[in-house]
Tab-separated table of C-alpha atoms in Angstrom:
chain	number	residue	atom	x	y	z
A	1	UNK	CA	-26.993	-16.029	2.969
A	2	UNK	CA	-29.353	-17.596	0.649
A	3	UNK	CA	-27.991	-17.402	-3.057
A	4	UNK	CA	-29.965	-18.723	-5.384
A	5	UNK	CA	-29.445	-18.331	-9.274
A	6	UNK	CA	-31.312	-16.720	-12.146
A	7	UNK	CA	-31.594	-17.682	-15.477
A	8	UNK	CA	-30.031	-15.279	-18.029
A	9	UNK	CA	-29.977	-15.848	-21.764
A	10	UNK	CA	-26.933	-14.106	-23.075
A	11	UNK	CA	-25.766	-14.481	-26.677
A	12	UNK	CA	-22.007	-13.823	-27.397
A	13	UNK	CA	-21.166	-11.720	-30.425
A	14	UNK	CA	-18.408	-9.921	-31.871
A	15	UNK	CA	-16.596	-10.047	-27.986
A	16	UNK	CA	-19.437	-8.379	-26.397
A	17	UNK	CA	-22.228	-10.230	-24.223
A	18	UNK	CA	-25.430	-9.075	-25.391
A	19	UNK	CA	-28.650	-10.036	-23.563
A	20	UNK	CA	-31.207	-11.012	-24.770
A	21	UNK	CA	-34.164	-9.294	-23.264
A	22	UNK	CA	-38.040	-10.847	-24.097
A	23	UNK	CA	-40.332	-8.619	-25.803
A	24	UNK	CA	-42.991	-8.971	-22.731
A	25	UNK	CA	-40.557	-6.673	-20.616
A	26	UNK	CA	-39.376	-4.065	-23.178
A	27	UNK	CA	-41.351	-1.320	-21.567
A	28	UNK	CA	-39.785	-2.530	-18.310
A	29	UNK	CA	-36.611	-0.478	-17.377
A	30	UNK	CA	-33.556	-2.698	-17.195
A	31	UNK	CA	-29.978	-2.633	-15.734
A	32	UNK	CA	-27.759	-4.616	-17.884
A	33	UNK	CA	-24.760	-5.614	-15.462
A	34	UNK	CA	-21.150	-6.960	-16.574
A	35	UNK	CA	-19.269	-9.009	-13.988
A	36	UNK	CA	-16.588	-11.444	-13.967
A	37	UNK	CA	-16.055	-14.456	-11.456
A	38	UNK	CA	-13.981	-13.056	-8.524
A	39	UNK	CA	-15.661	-10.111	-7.989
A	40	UNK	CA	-18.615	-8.642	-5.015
A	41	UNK	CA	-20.919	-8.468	-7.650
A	42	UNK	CA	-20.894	-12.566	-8.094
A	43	UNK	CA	-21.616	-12.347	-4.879
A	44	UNK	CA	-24.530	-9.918	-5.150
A	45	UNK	CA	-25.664	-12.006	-8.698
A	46	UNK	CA	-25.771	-15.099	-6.576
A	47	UNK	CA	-28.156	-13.657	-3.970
A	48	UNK	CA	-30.736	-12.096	-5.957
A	49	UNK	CA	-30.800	-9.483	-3.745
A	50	UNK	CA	-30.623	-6.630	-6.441
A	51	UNK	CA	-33.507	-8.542	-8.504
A	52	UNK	CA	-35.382	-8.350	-4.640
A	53	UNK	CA	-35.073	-4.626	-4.420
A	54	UNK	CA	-35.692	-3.389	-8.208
A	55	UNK	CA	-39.589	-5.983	-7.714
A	56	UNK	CA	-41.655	-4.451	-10.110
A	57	UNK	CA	-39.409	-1.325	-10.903
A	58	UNK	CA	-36.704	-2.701	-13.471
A	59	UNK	CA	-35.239	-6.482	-14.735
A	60	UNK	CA	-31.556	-7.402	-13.987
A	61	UNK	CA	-29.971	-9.055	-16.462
A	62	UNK	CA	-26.127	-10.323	-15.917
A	63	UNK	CA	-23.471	-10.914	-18.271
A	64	UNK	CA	-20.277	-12.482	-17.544
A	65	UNK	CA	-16.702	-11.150	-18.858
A	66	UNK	CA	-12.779	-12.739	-18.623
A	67	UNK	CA	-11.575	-9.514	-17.848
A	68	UNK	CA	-12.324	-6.015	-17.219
A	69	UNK	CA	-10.893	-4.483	-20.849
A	70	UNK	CA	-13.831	-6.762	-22.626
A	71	UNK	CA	-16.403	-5.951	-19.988
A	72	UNK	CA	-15.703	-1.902	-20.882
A	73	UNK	CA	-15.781	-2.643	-24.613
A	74	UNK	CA	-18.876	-3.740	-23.989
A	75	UNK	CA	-20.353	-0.880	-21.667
A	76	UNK	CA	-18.718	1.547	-24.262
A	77	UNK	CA	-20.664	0.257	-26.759
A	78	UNK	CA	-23.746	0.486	-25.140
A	79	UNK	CA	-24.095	-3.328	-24.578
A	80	UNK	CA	-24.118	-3.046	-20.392
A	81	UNK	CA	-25.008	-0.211	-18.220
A	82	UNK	CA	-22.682	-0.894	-15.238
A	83	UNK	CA	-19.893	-3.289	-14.098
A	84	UNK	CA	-16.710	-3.710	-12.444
A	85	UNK	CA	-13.108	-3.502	-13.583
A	86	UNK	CA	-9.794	-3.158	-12.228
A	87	UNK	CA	-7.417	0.115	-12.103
A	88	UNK	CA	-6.341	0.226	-15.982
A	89	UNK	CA	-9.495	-0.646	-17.776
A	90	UNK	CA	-11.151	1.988	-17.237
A	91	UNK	CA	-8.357	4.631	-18.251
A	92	UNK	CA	-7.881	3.270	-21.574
A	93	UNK	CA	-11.819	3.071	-21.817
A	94	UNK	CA	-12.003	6.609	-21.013
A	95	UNK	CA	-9.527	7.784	-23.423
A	96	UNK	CA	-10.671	6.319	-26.283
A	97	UNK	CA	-14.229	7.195	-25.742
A	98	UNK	CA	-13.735	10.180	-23.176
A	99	UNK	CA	-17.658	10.782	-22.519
A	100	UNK	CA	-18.231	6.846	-22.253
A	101	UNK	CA	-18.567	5.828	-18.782
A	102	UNK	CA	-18.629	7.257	-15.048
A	103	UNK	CA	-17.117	6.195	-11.756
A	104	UNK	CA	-19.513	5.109	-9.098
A	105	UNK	CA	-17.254	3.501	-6.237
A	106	UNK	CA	-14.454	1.707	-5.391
A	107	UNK	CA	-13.282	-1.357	-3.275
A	108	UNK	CA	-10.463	-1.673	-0.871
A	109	UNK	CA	-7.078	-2.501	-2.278
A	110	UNK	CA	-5.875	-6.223	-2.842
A	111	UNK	CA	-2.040	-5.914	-3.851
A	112	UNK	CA	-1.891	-9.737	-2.949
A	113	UNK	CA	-4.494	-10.926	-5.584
A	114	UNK	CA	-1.798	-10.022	-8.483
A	115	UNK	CA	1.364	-11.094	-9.091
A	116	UNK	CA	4.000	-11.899	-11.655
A	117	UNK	CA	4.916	-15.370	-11.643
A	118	UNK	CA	7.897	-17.272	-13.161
A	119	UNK	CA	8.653	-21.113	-13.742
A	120	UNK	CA	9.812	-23.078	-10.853
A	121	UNK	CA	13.093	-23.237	-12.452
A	122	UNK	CA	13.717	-19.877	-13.841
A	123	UNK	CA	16.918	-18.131	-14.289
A	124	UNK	CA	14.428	-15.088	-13.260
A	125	UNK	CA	15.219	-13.701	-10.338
A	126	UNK	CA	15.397	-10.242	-9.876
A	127	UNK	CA	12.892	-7.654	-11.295
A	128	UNK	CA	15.924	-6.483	-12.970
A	129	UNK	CA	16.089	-10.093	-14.605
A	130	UNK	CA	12.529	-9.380	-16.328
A	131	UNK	CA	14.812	-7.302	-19.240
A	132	UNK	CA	14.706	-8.943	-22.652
A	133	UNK	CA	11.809	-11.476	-21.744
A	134	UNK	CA	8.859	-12.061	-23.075
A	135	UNK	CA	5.717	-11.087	-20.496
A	136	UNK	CA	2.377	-12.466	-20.719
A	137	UNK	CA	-0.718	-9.944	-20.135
A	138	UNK	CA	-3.929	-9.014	-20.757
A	139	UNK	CA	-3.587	-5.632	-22.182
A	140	UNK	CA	-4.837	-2.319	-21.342
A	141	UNK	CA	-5.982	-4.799	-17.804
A	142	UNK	CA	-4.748	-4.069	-14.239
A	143	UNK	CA	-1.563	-6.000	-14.691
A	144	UNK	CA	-0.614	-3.867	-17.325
A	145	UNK	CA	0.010	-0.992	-14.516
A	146	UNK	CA	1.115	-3.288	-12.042
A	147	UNK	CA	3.555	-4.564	-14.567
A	148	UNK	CA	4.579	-1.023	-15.544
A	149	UNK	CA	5.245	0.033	-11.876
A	150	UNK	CA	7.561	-3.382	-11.625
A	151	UNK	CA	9.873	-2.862	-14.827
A	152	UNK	CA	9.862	1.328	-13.191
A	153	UNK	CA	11.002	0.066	-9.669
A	154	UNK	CA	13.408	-1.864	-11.401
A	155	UNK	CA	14.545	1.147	-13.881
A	156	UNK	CA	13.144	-0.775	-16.856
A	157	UNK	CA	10.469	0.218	-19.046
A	158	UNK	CA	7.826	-1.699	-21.542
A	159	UNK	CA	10.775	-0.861	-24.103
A	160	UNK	CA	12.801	-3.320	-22.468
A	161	UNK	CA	10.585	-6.657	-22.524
A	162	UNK	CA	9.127	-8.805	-24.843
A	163	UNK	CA	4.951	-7.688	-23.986
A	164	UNK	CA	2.615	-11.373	-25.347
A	165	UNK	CA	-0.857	-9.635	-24.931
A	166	UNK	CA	-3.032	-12.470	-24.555
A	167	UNK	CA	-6.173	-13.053	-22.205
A	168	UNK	CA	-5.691	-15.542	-18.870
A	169	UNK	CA	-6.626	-18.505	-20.420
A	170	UNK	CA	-4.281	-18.220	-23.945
A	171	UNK	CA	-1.616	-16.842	-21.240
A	172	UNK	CA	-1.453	-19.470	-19.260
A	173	UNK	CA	-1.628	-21.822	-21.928
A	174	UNK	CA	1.682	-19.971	-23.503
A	175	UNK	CA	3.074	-20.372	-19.694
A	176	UNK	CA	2.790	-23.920	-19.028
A	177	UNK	CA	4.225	-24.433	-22.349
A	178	UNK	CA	7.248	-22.894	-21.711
A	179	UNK	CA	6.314	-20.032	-24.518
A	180	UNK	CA	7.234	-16.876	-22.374
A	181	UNK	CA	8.807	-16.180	-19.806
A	182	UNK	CA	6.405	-14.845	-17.335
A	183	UNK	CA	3.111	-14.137	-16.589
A	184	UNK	CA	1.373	-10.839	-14.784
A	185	UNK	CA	-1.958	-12.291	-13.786
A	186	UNK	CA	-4.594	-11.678	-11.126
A	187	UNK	CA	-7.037	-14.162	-8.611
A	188	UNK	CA	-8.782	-16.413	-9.635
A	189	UNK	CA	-6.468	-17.417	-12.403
A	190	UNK	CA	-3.289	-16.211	-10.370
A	191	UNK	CA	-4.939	-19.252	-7.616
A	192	UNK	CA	-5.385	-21.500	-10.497
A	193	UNK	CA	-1.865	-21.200	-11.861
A	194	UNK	CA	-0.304	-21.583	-8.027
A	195	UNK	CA	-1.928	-25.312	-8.415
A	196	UNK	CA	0.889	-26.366	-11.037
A	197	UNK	CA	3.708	-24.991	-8.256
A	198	UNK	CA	5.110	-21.750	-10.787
A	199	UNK	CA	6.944	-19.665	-8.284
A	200	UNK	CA	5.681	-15.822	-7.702
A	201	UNK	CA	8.495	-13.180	-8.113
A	202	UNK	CA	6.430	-10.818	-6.384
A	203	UNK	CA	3.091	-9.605	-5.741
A	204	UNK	CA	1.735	-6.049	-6.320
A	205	UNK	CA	2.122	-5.317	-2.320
A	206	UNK	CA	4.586	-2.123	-1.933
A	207	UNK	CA	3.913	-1.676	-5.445
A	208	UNK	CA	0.468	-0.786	-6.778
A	209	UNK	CA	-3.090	-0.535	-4.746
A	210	UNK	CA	-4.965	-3.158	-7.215
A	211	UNK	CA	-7.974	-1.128	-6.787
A	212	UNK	CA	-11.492	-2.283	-8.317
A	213	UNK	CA	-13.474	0.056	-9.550
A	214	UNK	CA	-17.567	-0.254	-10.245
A	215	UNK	CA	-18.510	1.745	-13.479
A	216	UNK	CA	-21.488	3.216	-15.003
A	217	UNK	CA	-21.996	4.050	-18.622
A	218	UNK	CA	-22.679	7.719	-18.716
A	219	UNK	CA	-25.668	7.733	-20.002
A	220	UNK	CA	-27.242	5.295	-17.721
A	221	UNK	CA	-26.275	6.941	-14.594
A	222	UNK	CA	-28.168	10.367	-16.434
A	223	UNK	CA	-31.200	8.800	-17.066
A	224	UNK	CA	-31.858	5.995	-14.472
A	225	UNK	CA	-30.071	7.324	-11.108
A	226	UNK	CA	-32.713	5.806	-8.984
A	227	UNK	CA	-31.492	2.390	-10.250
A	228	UNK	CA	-27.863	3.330	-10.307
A	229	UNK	CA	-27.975	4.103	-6.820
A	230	UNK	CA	-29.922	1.102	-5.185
A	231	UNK	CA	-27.380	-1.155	-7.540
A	232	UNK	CA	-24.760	0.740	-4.966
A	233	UNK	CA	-26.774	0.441	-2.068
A	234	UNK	CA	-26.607	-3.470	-2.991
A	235	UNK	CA	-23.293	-3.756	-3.275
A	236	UNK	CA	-22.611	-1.745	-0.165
A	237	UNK	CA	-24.839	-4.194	2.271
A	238	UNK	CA	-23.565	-7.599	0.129
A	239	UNK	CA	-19.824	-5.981	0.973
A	240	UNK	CA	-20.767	-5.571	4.775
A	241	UNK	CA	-21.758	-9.240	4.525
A	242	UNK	CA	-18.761	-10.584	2.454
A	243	UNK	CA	-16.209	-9.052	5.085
A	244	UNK	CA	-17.193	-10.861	8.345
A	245	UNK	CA	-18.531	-14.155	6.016
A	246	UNK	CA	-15.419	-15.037	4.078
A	247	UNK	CA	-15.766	-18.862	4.526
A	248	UNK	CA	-19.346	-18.437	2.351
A	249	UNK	CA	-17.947	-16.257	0.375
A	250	UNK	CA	-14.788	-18.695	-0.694
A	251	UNK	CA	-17.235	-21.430	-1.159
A	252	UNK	CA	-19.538	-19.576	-3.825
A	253	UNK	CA	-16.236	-18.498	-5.650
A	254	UNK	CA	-15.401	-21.760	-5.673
A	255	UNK	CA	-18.160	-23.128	-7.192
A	256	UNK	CA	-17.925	-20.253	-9.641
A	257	UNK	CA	-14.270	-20.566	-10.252
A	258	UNK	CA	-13.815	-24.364	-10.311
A	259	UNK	CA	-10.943	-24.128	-7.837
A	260	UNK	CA	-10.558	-25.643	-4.706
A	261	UNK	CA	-12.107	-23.965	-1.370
A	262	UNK	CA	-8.773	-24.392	0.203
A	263	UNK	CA	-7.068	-22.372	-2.671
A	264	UNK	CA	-9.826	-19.281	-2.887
A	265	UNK	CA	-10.267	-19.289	0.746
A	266	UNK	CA	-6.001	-18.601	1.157
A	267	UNK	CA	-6.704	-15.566	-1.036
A	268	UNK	CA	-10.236	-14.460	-0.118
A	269	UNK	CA	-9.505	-14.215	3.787
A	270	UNK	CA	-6.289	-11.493	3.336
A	271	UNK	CA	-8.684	-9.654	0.983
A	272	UNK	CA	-11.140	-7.218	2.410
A	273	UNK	CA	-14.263	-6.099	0.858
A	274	UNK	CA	-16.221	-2.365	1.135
A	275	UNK	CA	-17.403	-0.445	-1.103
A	276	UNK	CA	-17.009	3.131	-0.969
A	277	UNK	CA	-17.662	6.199	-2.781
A	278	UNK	CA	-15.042	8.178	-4.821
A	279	UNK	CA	-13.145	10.784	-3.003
A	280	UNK	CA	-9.981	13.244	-3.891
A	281	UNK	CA	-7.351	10.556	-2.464
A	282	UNK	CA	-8.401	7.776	-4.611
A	283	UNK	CA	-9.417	10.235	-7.912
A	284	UNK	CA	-6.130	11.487	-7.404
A	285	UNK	CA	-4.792	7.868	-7.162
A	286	UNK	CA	-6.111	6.424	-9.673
A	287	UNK	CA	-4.957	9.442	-11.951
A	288	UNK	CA	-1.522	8.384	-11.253
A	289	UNK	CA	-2.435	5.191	-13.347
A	290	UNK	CA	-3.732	7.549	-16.520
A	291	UNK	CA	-0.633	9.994	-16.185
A	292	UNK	CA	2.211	7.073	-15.705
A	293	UNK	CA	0.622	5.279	-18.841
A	294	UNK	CA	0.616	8.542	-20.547
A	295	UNK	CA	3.877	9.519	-20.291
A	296	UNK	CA	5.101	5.887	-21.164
A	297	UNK	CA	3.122	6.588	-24.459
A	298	UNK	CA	0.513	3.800	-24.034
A	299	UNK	CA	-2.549	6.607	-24.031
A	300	UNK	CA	-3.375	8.062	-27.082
A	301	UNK	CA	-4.768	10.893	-25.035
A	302	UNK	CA	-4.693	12.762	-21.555
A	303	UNK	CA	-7.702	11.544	-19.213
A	304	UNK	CA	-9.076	13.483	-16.667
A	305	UNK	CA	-10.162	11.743	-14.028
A	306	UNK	CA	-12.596	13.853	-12.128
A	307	UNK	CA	-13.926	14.144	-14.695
A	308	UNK	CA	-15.231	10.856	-15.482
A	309	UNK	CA	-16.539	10.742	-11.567
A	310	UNK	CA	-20.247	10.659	-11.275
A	311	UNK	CA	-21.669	13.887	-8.892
């Protein structure tokens, strides 16, 4: 697979990546996609196969995000017209701006690409042992529900730790410095911290999907669905590729990342790629995730899932 990269100017302000678009093109319709580094649509970015198939129809212009709560702050906002998020971020986006964004598709689930990890030489052992300790996440992300289904399975609650919200790389900063006691994180960075030998307490398998979702902002997928819909096509055929070319794919994340191929390849080949459309199982599913953060009073509002599914 041939993936070579396009120049984007992008100019970061206030949080949100906003791109710069020249003047020459403004008549030209665009689809402003938000993407982070461990994700199918890297993969797609990298082989300019959306730019191919929109040829003298619309521009793609990319913007890269840390994590999926800043890339929905920025769709919300108007900033991006589509990306891809984990499980949570798109249930707190939803509830604070209810008419903001639509589901277009999912991916299989990865319950090995998140875990909680713990020093070496912790006295944490046990879930149970999480109780009074102070918990590194980035909020409203999909560690915050995988976190909140580990303190349940234990019978704790968010009442009974110490929650540090702070993005991957402040959190594993506060880590490695012996400033909390444990960190919830997710691949790449969850790969990146492994290097420095932390020890995982467990992983989200038996406990949450870890589900990514791709998102539209509403208003896009209204008035472009043409465009919406070969974006999907896209990621559907760079998926089919991804599954049965895993040794490629570990060596573009790598460059992306920084890590070593070794260390992305150990996560990349248990993780399975597909993109599918949303049905009742997974909008059912994935309004688990809105009602358990709901009735742990971390919603300001009820979401309705189905709702916020594009038809």
């Amino acid at each position: 697979m041939h993936v070579p990269l396009s120049p984007v100017a992008v100019c970061w302000r206030g949080g949100l990546a906003l791109t710069l678009a020249s003047s020459a093109h403004a008549a030209t319709p665009v689809i402003r996609i938000g993407y982070q580094r461990y994700s199918t649509l890297v993969i797609l970015k990298a082989s300019g196969a959306l730019e191919k198939a929109l040829a003298g129809r619309a521009n793609v212009v990319w913007s890269e995000f840390v994590a999926g709560p800043q890339l929905l702050q920025a769709l919300v906002a108007g900033a991006l017209d589509f990306g891809q998020t984990g499980d949570a971020p798109p249930v707190f986006a939803s509830a604070a701006s209810p008419d903001a964004l639509v589901y277009v598709g999912h991916e299989p689930p990865a319950p090995l690409a998140e875990a909680i990890l713990v020093p070496k030489d912790s006295s944490i052992r046990t879930l149970a042992d999480l109780k009074g300790k102070r918990i590194a996440l980035n909020r409203a992300s999909n560690v915050h529900w995988f976190l909140l289904q580990v303190l349940h399975k234990a019978g704790l609650s968010f009442h009974d730790i110490k929650p540090a919200y702070l993005p991957p790389p402040s959190a594993r900063s506060a880590f490695e410095s012996g400033q909390i006691d444990a960190w919830a994180i997710w691949d790449p960075y969850l790969s990146s911290a492994l290097s420095n030998s932390p020890r995982i307490l467990t992983t989200a398998q038996d406990i949450v999907a870890n589900r990514e979702f791709f998102l539209a902002r509403r208003g896009f997928a209204e008035s472009q669905p043409d465009l919406l819909r070969e974006a999907l096509h896209q990621i559907a055929q760079t998926d089919d590729w991804a599954q049965v070319h895993k040794s490629e794919v570990s060596r573009l994340l790598a460059t992306q990342t920084g890590l070593p191929y070794d260390t992305v390849y150990s996560a990349i080949k248990t993780r399975d790629f597909g993109y599918a459309a949303m049905s009742a199982d997974i909008i059912r599913e994935q309004q688990q995730v809105a009602d358990g953060f709901l009735k742990e009073g971390l919603l300001p509002s009820h979401v309705d899932i189905g709702s916020t599914v594009w038809k």
